[in-house]
């Protein structure tokens, strides 16, 4: 099986997840290259704290989206959490302050910094930031190379916690207001507005019409257990995984060591098949004799994934 059927997808966002080191960056970069070569304006975003797009494209990629030299239609961006945070403060800071100023008398920065530490808000920033890029309409396709598995789940789950957090805020506010006899302020409306925004964002990313989630794994015990957990958790968030990329598959065992490893891998691939083949496409990517760096080798991976 191959990723060829993705050619016809209308989904704007392709999210790649899985544990560290299994090939998320490699497969997402090859996929982004594929869409770009098909003439679609494509942005690849890495939100890993240890991003490696610069390595794989062999050019400096930073927190501002820029074209990848040598690949028409391909743009890349490595997210810098500090910058996402300051963008959020610019966008929402005045509102946050206005809301809080009704309750407490504190300097602007203190209020905004404090609110920015609320649970789930970092994830909310990130989703909002990526959604902005989806909505600005400059890209036909956005490929998102996510942080290792646990973080991706936090990302999808925490905005819910953020919403919960906001849900109690009006109650606290009402109590404080009654206690101090404060006049009604736009505080409640602001909170309601955020809640709506946050819900909208989470809804976008959990809508299968917008997002395809591709899970990357390796045919080893840890890989199999991890994918089981990730798939289950994603499904709980309403995201169905329809593609499972099994990376590092040994094709030819031409020495006893590799023959043995190949046997071991076959057993795990069989397990994955039995568990997922009814609802996912399993795509095997062979273990290559070199690191995947540069457009030429990425092109190799692209051919292997899409042919
Ligand atoms: N099929 C493969 N064959 C050989 N090396 C690979 C393969 N897939 C990935 N690699 C290499 O493995 C390392 C980790 O891959 P990477 O895509 O960075 O993983 P992740 O983003 O999941 O942490 C990189 O050095 C990459 O070049
Ligand atoms: Mg990576």
Short mmCIF file of C-alpha atoms and ligand atoms in Angstrom, two decimals:
data_model
loop_
_atom_site.label_atom_id
_atom_site.label_comp_id
_atom_site.label_asym_id
_atom_site.label_seq_id
_atom_site.Cartn_x
_atom_site.Cartn_y
_atom_site.Cartn_z
CA UNK A 1 0.00 0.00 0.00
CA UNK A 2 1.13 3.55 -0.56
CA UNK A 3 0.18 7.10 0.28
CA UNK A 4 -1.00 7.58 -3.31
CA UNK A 5 -4.62 7.89 -2.25
CA UNK A 6 -3.65 11.07 -0.39
CA UNK A 7 -3.33 12.70 -3.83
CA UNK A 8 -7.08 13.06 -3.92
CA UNK A 9 -7.60 14.27 -0.37
CA UNK A 10 -9.34 17.57 0.18
CA UNK A 11 -8.02 17.79 3.73
CA UNK A 12 -5.90 20.86 4.25
CA UNK A 13 -3.86 19.65 7.20
CA UNK A 14 -1.83 16.46 7.39
CA UNK A 15 -0.59 15.74 10.89
CA UNK A 16 2.27 13.31 11.48
CA UNK A 17 2.59 11.81 14.95
CA UNK A 18 4.46 9.06 16.72
CA UNK A 19 7.21 8.58 19.22
CA UNK A 20 10.61 10.26 18.93
CA UNK A 21 13.03 8.98 16.33
CA UNK A 22 10.61 6.82 14.31
CA UNK A 23 10.71 9.01 11.19
CA UNK A 24 8.04 11.69 11.63
CA UNK A 25 10.21 14.46 10.23
CA UNK A 26 11.45 12.27 7.38
CA UNK A 27 8.01 11.11 6.26
CA UNK A 28 6.32 14.48 6.75
CA UNK A 29 9.05 16.27 4.78
CA UNK A 30 8.80 13.70 1.97
CA UNK A 31 5.02 14.14 1.94
CA UNK A 32 5.30 17.94 1.84
CA UNK A 33 7.77 17.62 -1.04
CA UNK A 34 5.31 15.35 -2.84
CA UNK A 35 2.47 17.89 -2.68
CA UNK A 36 4.79 20.75 -3.63
CA UNK A 37 6.03 18.82 -6.66
CA UNK A 38 2.42 18.20 -7.63
CA UNK A 39 2.12 21.99 -7.90
CA UNK A 40 0.36 22.67 -4.61
CA UNK A 41 1.63 25.47 -2.44
CA UNK A 42 2.66 23.59 0.67
CA UNK A 43 3.86 24.60 4.11
CA UNK A 44 5.60 22.17 6.42
CA UNK A 45 5.51 23.15 10.08
CA UNK A 46 7.50 21.51 12.85
CA UNK A 47 6.34 22.07 16.40
CA UNK A 48 8.94 19.77 17.92
CA UNK A 49 11.03 21.56 20.53
CA UNK A 50 14.01 19.92 18.89
CA UNK A 51 13.01 20.65 15.31
CA UNK A 52 15.08 19.17 12.52
CA UNK A 53 13.68 20.66 9.34
CA UNK A 54 16.89 22.65 8.97
CA UNK A 55 18.84 19.37 8.95
CA UNK A 56 16.63 17.53 6.57
CA UNK A 57 16.36 20.39 4.07
CA UNK A 58 20.01 21.30 4.61
CA UNK A 59 19.17 24.96 4.91
CA UNK A 60 18.42 27.24 7.83
CA UNK A 61 14.67 27.08 8.57
CA UNK A 62 13.49 29.40 11.30
CA UNK A 63 10.38 30.66 13.08
CA UNK A 64 9.37 32.66 10.01
CA UNK A 65 8.05 30.64 7.08
CA UNK A 66 10.45 30.66 4.15
CA UNK A 67 10.78 28.93 0.80
CA UNK A 68 12.88 25.78 0.68
CA UNK A 69 15.63 26.39 -1.90
CA UNK A 70 15.45 23.99 -4.82
CA UNK A 71 11.84 22.97 -4.18
CA UNK A 72 9.19 25.11 -5.85
CA UNK A 73 5.96 25.61 -3.89
CA UNK A 74 7.52 24.33 -0.69
CA UNK A 75 7.74 26.50 2.42
CA UNK A 76 8.91 25.56 5.89
CA UNK A 77 8.61 26.84 9.41
CA UNK A 78 10.05 25.70 12.72
CA UNK A 79 7.88 26.90 15.53
CA UNK A 80 9.54 28.80 18.31
CA UNK A 81 7.31 28.56 21.42
CA UNK A 82 8.51 31.94 22.70
CA UNK A 83 7.50 33.59 19.49
CA UNK A 84 4.13 31.88 19.42
CA UNK A 85 3.62 33.12 22.95
CA UNK A 86 4.49 36.71 22.13
CA UNK A 87 2.24 36.64 19.06
CA UNK A 88 -0.58 35.47 21.30
CA UNK A 89 0.11 38.23 23.80
CA UNK A 90 -0.03 40.79 21.01
CA UNK A 91 -3.29 39.38 19.77
CA UNK A 92 -5.09 38.80 23.07
CA UNK A 93 -3.08 40.75 25.66
CA UNK A 94 -5.15 43.95 25.63
CA UNK A 95 -8.34 41.92 26.04
CA UNK A 96 -6.84 39.87 28.83
CA UNK A 97 -5.77 42.99 30.60
CA UNK A 98 -9.07 44.73 30.15
CA UNK A 99 -10.83 41.71 31.62
CA UNK A 100 -8.49 41.39 34.56
CA UNK A 101 -8.32 45.09 35.30
CA UNK A 102 -11.94 44.86 36.41
CA UNK A 103 -10.82 42.61 39.23
CA UNK A 104 -7.32 43.51 40.21
CA UNK A 105 -5.04 46.47 40.06
CA UNK A 106 -1.82 45.08 38.60
CA UNK A 107 0.64 46.13 35.91
CA UNK A 108 -0.18 45.06 32.35
CA UNK A 109 2.73 42.63 31.92
CA UNK A 110 2.06 40.86 35.18
CA UNK A 111 -1.56 40.22 34.31
CA UNK A 112 -0.88 39.02 30.77
CA UNK A 113 2.08 36.85 31.81
CA UNK A 114 0.00 35.30 34.56
CA UNK A 115 -2.91 34.42 32.30
CA UNK A 116 -0.48 33.04 29.70
CA UNK A 117 0.49 30.35 32.23
CA UNK A 118 -3.02 28.96 32.61
CA UNK A 119 -3.24 25.21 31.92
CA UNK A 120 -3.71 24.40 28.28
CA UNK A 121 -3.09 27.89 27.09
CA UNK A 122 0.27 27.06 25.48
CA UNK A 123 -1.38 24.37 23.41
CA UNK A 124 -4.16 26.78 22.64
CA UNK A 125 -1.56 29.28 21.32
CA UNK A 126 -0.01 26.68 19.11
CA UNK A 127 -3.27 25.46 17.63
CA UNK A 128 -4.37 29.05 17.09
CA UNK A 129 -1.07 29.85 15.41
CA UNK A 130 -1.33 26.92 13.03
CA UNK A 131 -4.98 27.62 12.34
CA UNK A 132 -4.02 31.18 11.40
CA UNK A 133 -1.73 29.73 8.75
CA UNK A 134 -4.47 27.44 7.51
CA UNK A 135 -6.95 30.29 7.30
CA UNK A 136 -4.75 32.91 5.68
CA UNK A 137 -5.30 30.94 2.50
CA UNK A 138 -1.75 31.15 1.18
CA UNK A 139 -1.22 27.40 1.34
CA UNK A 140 -3.19 24.64 -0.25
CA UNK A 141 -1.64 22.10 2.03
CA UNK A 142 -0.18 22.22 5.51
CA UNK A 143 1.94 19.33 6.70
CA UNK A 144 2.44 19.33 10.44
CA UNK A 145 5.41 17.46 11.85
CA UNK A 146 4.27 17.23 15.46
CA UNK A 147 6.25 16.78 18.65
CA UNK A 148 6.69 13.20 19.93
CA UNK A 149 3.50 11.31 20.74
CA UNK A 150 2.78 12.33 24.31
CA UNK A 151 3.00 15.99 23.42
CA UNK A 152 0.64 15.67 20.49
CA UNK A 153 -1.98 14.18 22.75
CA UNK A 154 -1.51 16.89 25.32
CA UNK A 155 -1.91 19.35 22.51
CA UNK A 156 -5.28 17.97 21.54
CA UNK A 157 -6.48 17.36 25.06
CA UNK A 158 -5.39 20.47 26.85
CA UNK A 159 -7.46 23.04 25.06
CA UNK A 160 -10.37 21.14 26.58
CA UNK A 161 -8.85 21.76 29.98
CA UNK A 162 -8.38 25.37 29.04
CA UNK A 163 -12.07 25.57 28.20
CA UNK A 164 -12.90 23.95 31.53
CA UNK A 165 -10.66 26.48 33.20
CA UNK A 166 -12.52 29.30 31.50
CA UNK A 167 -15.83 27.77 32.46
CA UNK A 168 -15.13 28.32 36.13
CA UNK A 169 -13.75 31.81 35.58
CA UNK A 170 -17.12 33.52 35.21
CA UNK A 171 -18.30 31.91 38.42
CA UNK A 172 -15.26 33.13 40.31
CA UNK A 173 -15.74 36.51 38.76
CA UNK A 174 -19.37 36.71 39.81
CA UNK A 175 -18.43 35.85 43.37
CA UNK A 176 -15.71 38.48 43.44
CA UNK A 177 -17.99 41.03 41.86
CA UNK A 178 -20.71 40.41 44.43
CA UNK A 179 -18.21 40.55 47.26
CA UNK A 180 -16.84 43.90 46.15
CA UNK A 181 -20.00 45.29 44.64
CA UNK A 182 -18.21 45.84 41.33
CA UNK A 183 -20.11 47.06 38.31
CA UNK A 184 -20.71 44.74 35.39
CA UNK A 185 -17.86 44.79 32.90
CA UNK A 186 -17.27 43.16 29.56
CA UNK A 187 -15.36 40.46 31.44
CA UNK A 188 -17.98 37.79 31.01
CA UNK A 189 -18.39 38.53 27.33
CA UNK A 190 -14.64 38.34 26.85
CA UNK A 191 -14.46 34.98 28.58
CA UNK A 192 -17.37 33.74 26.52
CA UNK A 193 -15.60 34.95 23.40
CA UNK A 194 -12.43 33.04 24.26
CA UNK A 195 -14.35 29.94 25.03
CA UNK A 196 -16.00 30.11 21.65
CA UNK A 197 -12.64 30.68 19.94
CA UNK A 198 -10.98 27.86 21.79
CA UNK A 199 -13.81 25.47 21.03
CA UNK A 200 -13.69 26.48 17.38
CA UNK A 201 -9.97 25.78 17.23
CA UNK A 202 -10.23 22.38 18.86
CA UNK A 203 -13.17 21.56 16.63
CA UNK A 204 -11.17 22.39 13.52
CA UNK A 205 -8.38 20.03 14.47
CA UNK A 206 -10.65 17.20 15.50
CA UNK A 207 -12.75 17.39 12.34
CA UNK A 208 -11.82 14.63 9.91
CA UNK A 209 -12.92 16.90 7.07
CA UNK A 210 -9.94 19.15 7.80
CA UNK A 211 -7.26 16.93 9.20
CA UNK A 212 -5.68 13.65 8.23
CA UNK A 213 -3.63 12.07 10.99
CA UNK A 214 -0.77 9.83 9.96
CA UNK A 215 0.81 7.72 12.64
CA UNK A 216 4.44 6.73 12.19
CA UNK A 217 5.88 3.71 13.92
CA UNK A 218 8.58 1.06 13.69
CA UNK A 219 8.13 -2.73 13.73
CA UNK A 220 9.45 -3.24 17.24
CA UNK A 221 7.76 -3.97 20.56
CA UNK A 222 7.88 -0.36 21.75
CA UNK A 223 6.59 0.91 18.43
CA UNK A 224 3.64 -1.46 18.50
CA UNK A 225 2.63 -0.61 22.07
CA UNK A 226 3.06 3.07 21.51
CA UNK A 227 0.93 3.12 18.35
CA UNK A 228 -1.78 1.22 20.15
CA UNK A 229 -1.88 3.89 22.85
CA UNK A 230 -1.66 6.83 20.48
CA UNK A 231 -4.33 5.48 18.13
CA UNK A 232 -6.67 4.84 21.05
CA UNK A 233 -6.12 8.29 22.56
CA UNK A 234 -6.53 10.03 19.24
CA UNK A 235 -9.71 8.15 18.60
CA UNK A 236 -10.94 9.32 21.97
CA UNK A 237 -10.37 12.89 20.75
CA UNK A 238 -12.44 12.12 17.69
CA UNK A 239 -9.44 11.81 15.37
CA UNK A 240 -9.38 8.60 13.41
CA UNK A 241 -5.97 7.45 12.26
CA UNK A 242 -6.31 6.18 8.70
CA UNK A 243 -2.67 5.79 7.78
CA UNK A 244 -0.05 3.88 9.67
CA UNK A 245 3.45 4.27 8.31
CA UNK A 246 5.71 1.44 9.39
CA UNK A 247 9.26 2.71 9.03
CA UNK A 248 12.69 1.08 9.08
CA UNK A 249 11.46 -2.16 7.56
CA UNK A 250 14.35 -4.49 6.70
CA UNK A 251 13.82 -5.84 3.20
CA UNK A 252 16.73 -8.20 2.69
CA UNK A 253 18.33 -10.10 5.49
CA UNK A 254 21.65 -10.90 3.88
CA UNK A 255 23.48 -11.80 7.08
CA UNK A 256 22.37 -13.76 10.16
CA UNK A 257 21.89 -10.56 12.17
CA UNK A 258 19.62 -8.94 9.63
CA UNK A 259 17.78 -12.17 8.88
CA UNK A 260 16.96 -12.43 12.55
CA UNK A 261 15.86 -8.83 12.83
CA UNK A 262 13.79 -9.19 9.71
CA UNK A 263 12.00 -12.18 11.27
CA UNK A 264 11.34 -10.19 14.42
CA UNK A 265 9.98 -7.27 12.39
CA UNK A 266 7.69 -9.58 10.40
CA UNK A 267 6.04 -10.69 13.63
CA UNK A 268 5.36 -7.10 14.69
CA UNK A 269 4.20 -6.06 11.23
CA UNK A 270 1.80 -8.99 11.33
CA UNK A 271 0.51 -7.80 14.72
CA UNK A 272 0.00 -4.30 13.37
CA UNK A 273 -1.81 -5.70 10.36
CA UNK A 274 -4.16 -7.81 12.41
CA UNK A 275 -4.92 -4.90 14.67
CA UNK A 276 -5.33 -2.08 12.17
CA UNK A 277 -5.66 -3.32 8.59
CA UNK A 278 -9.46 -3.16 8.82
CA UNK A 279 -9.47 0.59 9.34
CA UNK A 280 -6.03 1.89 8.33
CA UNK A 281 -3.75 1.72 5.34
CA UNK A 282 -0.43 0.26 6.44
CA UNK A 283 2.46 1.68 4.48
CA UNK A 284 5.86 0.09 4.87
CA UNK A 285 8.94 2.21 4.36
CA UNK A 286 12.20 0.27 4.05
CA UNK A 287 15.20 0.93 6.20
CA UNK A 288 17.62 2.77 3.94
CA UNK A 289 21.39 2.42 4.05
CA UNK A 290 21.80 6.16 4.65
CA UNK A 291 20.38 9.08 6.66
CA UNK A 292 17.66 10.97 4.86
CA UNK A 293 19.01 14.46 4.30
CA UNK A 294 18.70 16.75 1.33
CA UNK A 295 16.11 16.95 -1.43
CA UNK A 296 17.51 14.10 -3.46
CA UNK A 297 17.17 11.52 -0.70
CA UNK A 298 13.86 12.96 0.39
CA UNK A 299 12.79 12.43 -3.20
CA UNK A 300 13.71 8.74 -2.79
CA UNK A 301 11.52 8.50 0.31
CA UNK A 302 8.74 10.34 -1.51
CA UNK A 303 8.85 7.77 -4.33
CA UNK A 304 8.84 4.90 -1.85
CA UNK A 305 5.87 6.33 0.01
CA UNK A 306 3.76 7.40 -2.96
CA UNK A 307 4.49 4.90 -5.75
N1 LIG B 1 13.63 4.58 6.43
C1 LIG B 1 14.75 5.09 6.96
N2 LIG B 1 15.95 4.57 6.66
C2 LIG B 1 17.08 5.08 7.18
N3 LIG B 1 17.13 6.12 8.02
C3 LIG B 1 15.96 6.71 8.36
C4 LIG B 1 14.72 6.22 7.85
N4 LIG B 1 13.73 7.01 8.37
C5 LIG B 1 14.34 7.90 9.16
N5 LIG B 1 15.68 7.74 9.16
C6 LIG B 1 16.68 8.47 9.92
O1 LIG B 1 16.39 8.28 11.29
C7 LIG B 1 16.60 9.47 12.03
C8 LIG B 1 15.32 9.87 12.76
O2 LIG B 1 14.31 10.19 11.81
P1 LIG B 1 13.35 11.46 12.03
O3 LIG B 1 12.51 11.56 10.81
O4 LIG B 1 14.16 12.65 12.39
O5 LIG B 1 12.51 10.95 13.27
P2 LIG B 1 11.49 11.78 14.21
O6 LIG B 1 11.14 13.05 13.49
O7 LIG B 1 10.32 10.87 14.38
O8 LIG B 1 12.21 12.01 15.49
C9 LIG B 1 17.09 10.50 11.03
O9 LIG B 1 18.47 10.56 11.08
C10 LIG B 1 16.60 9.97 9.69
O10 LIG B 1 17.44 10.36 8.63
MG1 LIG B 2 11.39 15.02 14.17
#
